[in-house]
PDB file of C-alpha atoms in Angstrom:
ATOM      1  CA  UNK A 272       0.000   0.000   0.000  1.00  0.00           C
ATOM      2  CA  UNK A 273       1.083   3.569  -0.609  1.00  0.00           C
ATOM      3  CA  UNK A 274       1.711   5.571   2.390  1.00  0.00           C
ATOM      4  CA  UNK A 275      -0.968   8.160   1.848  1.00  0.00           C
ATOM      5  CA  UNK A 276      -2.894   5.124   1.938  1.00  0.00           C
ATOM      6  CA  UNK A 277      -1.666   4.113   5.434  1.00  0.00           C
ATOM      7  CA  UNK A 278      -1.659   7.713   6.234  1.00  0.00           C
ATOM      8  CA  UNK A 279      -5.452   8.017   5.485  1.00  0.00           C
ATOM      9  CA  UNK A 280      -6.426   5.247   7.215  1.00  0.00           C
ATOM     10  CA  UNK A 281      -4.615   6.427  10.383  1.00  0.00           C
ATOM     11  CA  UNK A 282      -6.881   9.586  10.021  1.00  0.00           C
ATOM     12  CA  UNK A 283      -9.980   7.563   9.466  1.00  0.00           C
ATOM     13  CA  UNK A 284      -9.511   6.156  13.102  1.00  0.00           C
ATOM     14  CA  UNK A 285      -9.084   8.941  14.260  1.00  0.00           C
ATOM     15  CA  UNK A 286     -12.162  10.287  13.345  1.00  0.00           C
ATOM     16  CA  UNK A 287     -13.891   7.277  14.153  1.00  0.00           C
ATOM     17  CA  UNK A 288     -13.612   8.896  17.800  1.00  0.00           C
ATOM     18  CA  UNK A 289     -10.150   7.871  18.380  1.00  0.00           C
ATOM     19  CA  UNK A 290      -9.059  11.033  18.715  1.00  0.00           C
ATOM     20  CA  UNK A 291     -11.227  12.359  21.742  1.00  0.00           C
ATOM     21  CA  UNK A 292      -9.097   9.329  23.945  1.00  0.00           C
ATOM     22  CA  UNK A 293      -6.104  11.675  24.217  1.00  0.00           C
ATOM     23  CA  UNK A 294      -4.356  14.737  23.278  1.00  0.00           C
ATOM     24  CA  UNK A 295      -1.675  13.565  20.159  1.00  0.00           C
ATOM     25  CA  UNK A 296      -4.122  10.926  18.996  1.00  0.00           C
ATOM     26  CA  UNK A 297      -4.349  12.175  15.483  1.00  0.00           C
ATOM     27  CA  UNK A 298      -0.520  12.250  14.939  1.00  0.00           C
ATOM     28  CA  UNK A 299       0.456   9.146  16.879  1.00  0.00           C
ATOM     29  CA  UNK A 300      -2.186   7.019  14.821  1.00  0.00           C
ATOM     30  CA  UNK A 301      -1.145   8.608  11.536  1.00  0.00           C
ATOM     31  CA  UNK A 302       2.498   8.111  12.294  1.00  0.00           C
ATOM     32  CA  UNK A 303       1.626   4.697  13.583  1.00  0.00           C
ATOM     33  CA  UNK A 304      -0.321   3.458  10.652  1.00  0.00           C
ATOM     34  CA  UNK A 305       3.006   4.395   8.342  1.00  0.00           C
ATOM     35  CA  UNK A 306       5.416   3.175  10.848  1.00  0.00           C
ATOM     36  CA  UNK A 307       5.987  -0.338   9.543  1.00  0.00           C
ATOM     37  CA  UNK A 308       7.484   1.250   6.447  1.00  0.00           C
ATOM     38  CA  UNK A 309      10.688   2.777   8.299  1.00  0.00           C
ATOM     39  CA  UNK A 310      12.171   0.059   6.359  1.00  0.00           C
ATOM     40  CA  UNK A 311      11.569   2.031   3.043  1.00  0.00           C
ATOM     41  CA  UNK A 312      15.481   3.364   3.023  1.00  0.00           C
ATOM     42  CA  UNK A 313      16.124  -0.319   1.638  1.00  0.00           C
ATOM     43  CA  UNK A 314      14.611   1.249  -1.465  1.00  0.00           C
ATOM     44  CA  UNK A 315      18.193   2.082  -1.867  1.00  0.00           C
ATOM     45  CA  UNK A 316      19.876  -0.972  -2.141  1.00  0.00           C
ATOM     46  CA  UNK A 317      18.503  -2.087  -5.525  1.00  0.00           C
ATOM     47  CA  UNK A 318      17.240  -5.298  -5.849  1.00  0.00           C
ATOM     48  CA  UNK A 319      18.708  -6.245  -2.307  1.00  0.00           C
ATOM     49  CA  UNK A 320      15.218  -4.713  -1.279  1.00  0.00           C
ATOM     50  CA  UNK A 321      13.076  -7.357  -1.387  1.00  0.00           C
ATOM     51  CA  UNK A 322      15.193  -9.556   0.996  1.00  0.00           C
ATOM     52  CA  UNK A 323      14.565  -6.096   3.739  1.00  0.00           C
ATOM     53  CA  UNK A 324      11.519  -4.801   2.564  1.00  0.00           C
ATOM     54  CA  UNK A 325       8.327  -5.606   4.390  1.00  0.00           C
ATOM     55  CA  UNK A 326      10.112  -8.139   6.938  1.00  0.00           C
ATOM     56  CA  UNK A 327      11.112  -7.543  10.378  1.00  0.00           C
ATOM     57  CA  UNK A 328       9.160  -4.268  10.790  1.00  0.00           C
ATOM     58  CA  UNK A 329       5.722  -5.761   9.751  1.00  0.00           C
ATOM     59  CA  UNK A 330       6.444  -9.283  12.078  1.00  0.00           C
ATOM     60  CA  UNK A 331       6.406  -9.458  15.497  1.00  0.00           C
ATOM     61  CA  UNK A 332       9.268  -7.884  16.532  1.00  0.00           C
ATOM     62  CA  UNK A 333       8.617  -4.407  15.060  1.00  0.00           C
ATOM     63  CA  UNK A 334       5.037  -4.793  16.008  1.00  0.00           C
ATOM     64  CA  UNK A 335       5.633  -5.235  19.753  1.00  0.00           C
ATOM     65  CA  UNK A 336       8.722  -2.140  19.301  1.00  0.00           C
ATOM     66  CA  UNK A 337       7.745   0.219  17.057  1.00  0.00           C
ATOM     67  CA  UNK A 338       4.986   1.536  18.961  1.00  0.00           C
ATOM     68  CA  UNK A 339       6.456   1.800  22.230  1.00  0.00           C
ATOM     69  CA  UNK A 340       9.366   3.790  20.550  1.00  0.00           C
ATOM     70  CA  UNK A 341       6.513   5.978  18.874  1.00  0.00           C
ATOM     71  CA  UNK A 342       5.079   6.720  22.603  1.00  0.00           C
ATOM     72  CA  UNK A 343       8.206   7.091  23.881  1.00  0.00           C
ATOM     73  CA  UNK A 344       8.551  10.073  20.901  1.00  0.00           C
ATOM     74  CA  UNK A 345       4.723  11.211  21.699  1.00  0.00           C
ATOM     75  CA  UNK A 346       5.419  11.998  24.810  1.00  0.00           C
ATOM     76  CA  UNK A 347       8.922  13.165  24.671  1.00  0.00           C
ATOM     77  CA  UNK A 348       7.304  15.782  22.031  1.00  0.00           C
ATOM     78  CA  UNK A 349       4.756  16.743  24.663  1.00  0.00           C
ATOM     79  CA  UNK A 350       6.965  17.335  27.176  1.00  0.00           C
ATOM     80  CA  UNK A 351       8.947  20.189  25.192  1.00  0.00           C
ATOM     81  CA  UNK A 352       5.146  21.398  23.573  1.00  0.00           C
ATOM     82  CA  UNK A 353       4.262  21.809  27.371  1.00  0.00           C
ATOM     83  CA  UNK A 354       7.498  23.264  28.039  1.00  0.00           C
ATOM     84  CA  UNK A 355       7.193  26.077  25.948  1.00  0.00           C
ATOM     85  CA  UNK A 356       5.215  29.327  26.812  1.00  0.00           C
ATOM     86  CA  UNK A 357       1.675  29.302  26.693  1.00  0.00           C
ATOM     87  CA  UNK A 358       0.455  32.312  24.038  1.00  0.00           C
ATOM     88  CA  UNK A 359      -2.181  34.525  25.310  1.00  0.00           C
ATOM     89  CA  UNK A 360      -5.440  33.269  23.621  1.00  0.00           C
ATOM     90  CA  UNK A 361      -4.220  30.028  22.750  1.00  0.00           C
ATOM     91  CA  UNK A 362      -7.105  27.207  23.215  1.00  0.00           C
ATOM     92  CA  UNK A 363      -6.586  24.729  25.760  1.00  0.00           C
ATOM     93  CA  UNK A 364      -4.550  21.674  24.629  1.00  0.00           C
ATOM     94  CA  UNK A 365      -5.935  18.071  25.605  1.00  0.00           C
ATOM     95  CA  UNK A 366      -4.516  16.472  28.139  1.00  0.00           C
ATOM     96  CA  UNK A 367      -2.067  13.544  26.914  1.00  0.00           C
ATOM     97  CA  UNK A 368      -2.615  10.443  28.411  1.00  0.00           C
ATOM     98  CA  UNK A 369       0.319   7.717  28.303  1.00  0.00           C
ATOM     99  CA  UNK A 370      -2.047   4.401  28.188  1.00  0.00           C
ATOM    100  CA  UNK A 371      -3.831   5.493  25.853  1.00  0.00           C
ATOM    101  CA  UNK A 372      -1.237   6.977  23.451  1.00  0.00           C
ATOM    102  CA  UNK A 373       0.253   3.444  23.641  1.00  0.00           C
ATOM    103  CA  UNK A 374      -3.010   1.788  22.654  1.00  0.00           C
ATOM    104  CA  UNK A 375      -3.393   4.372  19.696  1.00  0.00           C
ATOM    105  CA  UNK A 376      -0.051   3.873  18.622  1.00  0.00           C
ATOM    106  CA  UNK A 377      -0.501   0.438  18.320  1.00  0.00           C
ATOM    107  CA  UNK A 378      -4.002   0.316  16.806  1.00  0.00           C
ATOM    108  CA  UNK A 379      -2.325   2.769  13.881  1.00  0.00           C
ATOM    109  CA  UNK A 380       1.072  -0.061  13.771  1.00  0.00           C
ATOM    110  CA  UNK A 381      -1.379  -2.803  13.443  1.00  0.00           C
ATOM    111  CA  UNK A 382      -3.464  -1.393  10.698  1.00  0.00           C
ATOM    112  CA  UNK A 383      -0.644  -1.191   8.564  1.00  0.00           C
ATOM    113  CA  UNK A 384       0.465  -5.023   8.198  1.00  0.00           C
ATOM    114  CA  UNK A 385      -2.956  -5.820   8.321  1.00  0.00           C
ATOM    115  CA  UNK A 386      -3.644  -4.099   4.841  1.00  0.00           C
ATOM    116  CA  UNK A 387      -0.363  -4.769   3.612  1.00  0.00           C
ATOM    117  CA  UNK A 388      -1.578  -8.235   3.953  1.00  0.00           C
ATOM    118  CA  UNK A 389      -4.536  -7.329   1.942  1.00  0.00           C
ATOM    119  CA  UNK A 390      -3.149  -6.427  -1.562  1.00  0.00           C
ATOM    120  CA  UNK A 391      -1.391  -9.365  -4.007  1.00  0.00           C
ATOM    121  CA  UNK A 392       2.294  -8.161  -2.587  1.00  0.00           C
ATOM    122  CA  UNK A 393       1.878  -9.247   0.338  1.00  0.00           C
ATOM    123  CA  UNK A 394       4.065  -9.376   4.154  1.00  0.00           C
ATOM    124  CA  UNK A 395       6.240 -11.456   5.761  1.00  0.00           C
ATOM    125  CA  UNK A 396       4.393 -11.834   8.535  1.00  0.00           C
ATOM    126  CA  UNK A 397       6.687 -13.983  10.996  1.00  0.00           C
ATOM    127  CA  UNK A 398       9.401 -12.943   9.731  1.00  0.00           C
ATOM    128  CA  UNK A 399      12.694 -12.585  11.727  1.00  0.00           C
ATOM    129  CA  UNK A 400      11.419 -16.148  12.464  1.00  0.00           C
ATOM    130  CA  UNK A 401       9.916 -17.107   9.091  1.00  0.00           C
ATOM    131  CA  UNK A 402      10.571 -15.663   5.840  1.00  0.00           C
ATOM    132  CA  UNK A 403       7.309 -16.962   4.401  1.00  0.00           C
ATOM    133  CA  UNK A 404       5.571 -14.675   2.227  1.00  0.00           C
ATOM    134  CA  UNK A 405       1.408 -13.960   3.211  1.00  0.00           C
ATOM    135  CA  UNK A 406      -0.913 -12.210   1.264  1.00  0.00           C
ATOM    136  CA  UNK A 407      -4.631 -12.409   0.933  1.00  0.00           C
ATOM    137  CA  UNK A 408      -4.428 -10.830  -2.408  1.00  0.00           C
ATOM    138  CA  UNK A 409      -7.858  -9.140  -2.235  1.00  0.00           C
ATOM    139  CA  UNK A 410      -6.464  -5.630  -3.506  1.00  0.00           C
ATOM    140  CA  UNK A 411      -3.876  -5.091  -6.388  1.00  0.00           C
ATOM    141  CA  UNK A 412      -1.262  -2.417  -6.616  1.00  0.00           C
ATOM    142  CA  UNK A 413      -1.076   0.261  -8.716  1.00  0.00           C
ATOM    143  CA  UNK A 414       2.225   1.996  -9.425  1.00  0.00           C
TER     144      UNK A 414
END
């Protein structure tokens, strides 16, 4: 999937009432939902890719990691925001809560492998463990 794709789905749960949970909801589950694809930068190897691409990031491993590291980045982020002066007039910011950024953040991780899975390309979806290809191959890809 493209990551305006991923991106727009992270929005859509957001505004599925997601993003009344916690201050930084929107962000954390659009960043979330496009997480996954940190491994992009392989992009650069050439055809070395594919043997990267889609792999430990969308298995277990970076399922389970990525999102605590994108908390850990949420809050980090509101600690400076709330650090800062407050600007006469400003509107009130809502309160972030830590639970429930971690919850967001992983909803938005998990609804990327999830349509990844979806489309003929597919995941590898065990992988550091397995390097078996998955795919469901209910959507194609257009490039």
């Amino acid at each position: 999937m493209d990551n305006l794709t991923h991106g727009l789905a992270g929005a859509v749960l957001a505004q599925m009432g997601l993003k009344r949970k916690t201050g930084l909801s929107m962000p954390t589950l659009i960043i979330g939902a496009n997480l996954p694809d940190v491994d992009a930068w392989a992009a650069f190897l050439g055809p070395q890719q594919l043997a990267i691409r889609r792999g430990i990031t969308h298995g277990p491993l970076g399922i389970v990691l990525l999102p605590l590291l994108l908390t850990a980045l949420m809050l980090a982020f509101d600690r400076w925001r709330t650090s800062r002066a407050v600007k006469p007039g400003s509107p009130p910011r809502q309160p972030v809560h830590a639970g429930w950024l971690l919850a967001l953040a992983y909803i938005g991780t998990l609804s990327h492998p999830l349509r990844d899975w979806m489309n003929s390309y597919g995941i590898r979806l065990l992988e550091p463990f397995s390097s078996t290809w998955y795919a469901a191959n209910t959507l194609f890809i257009i490039d």
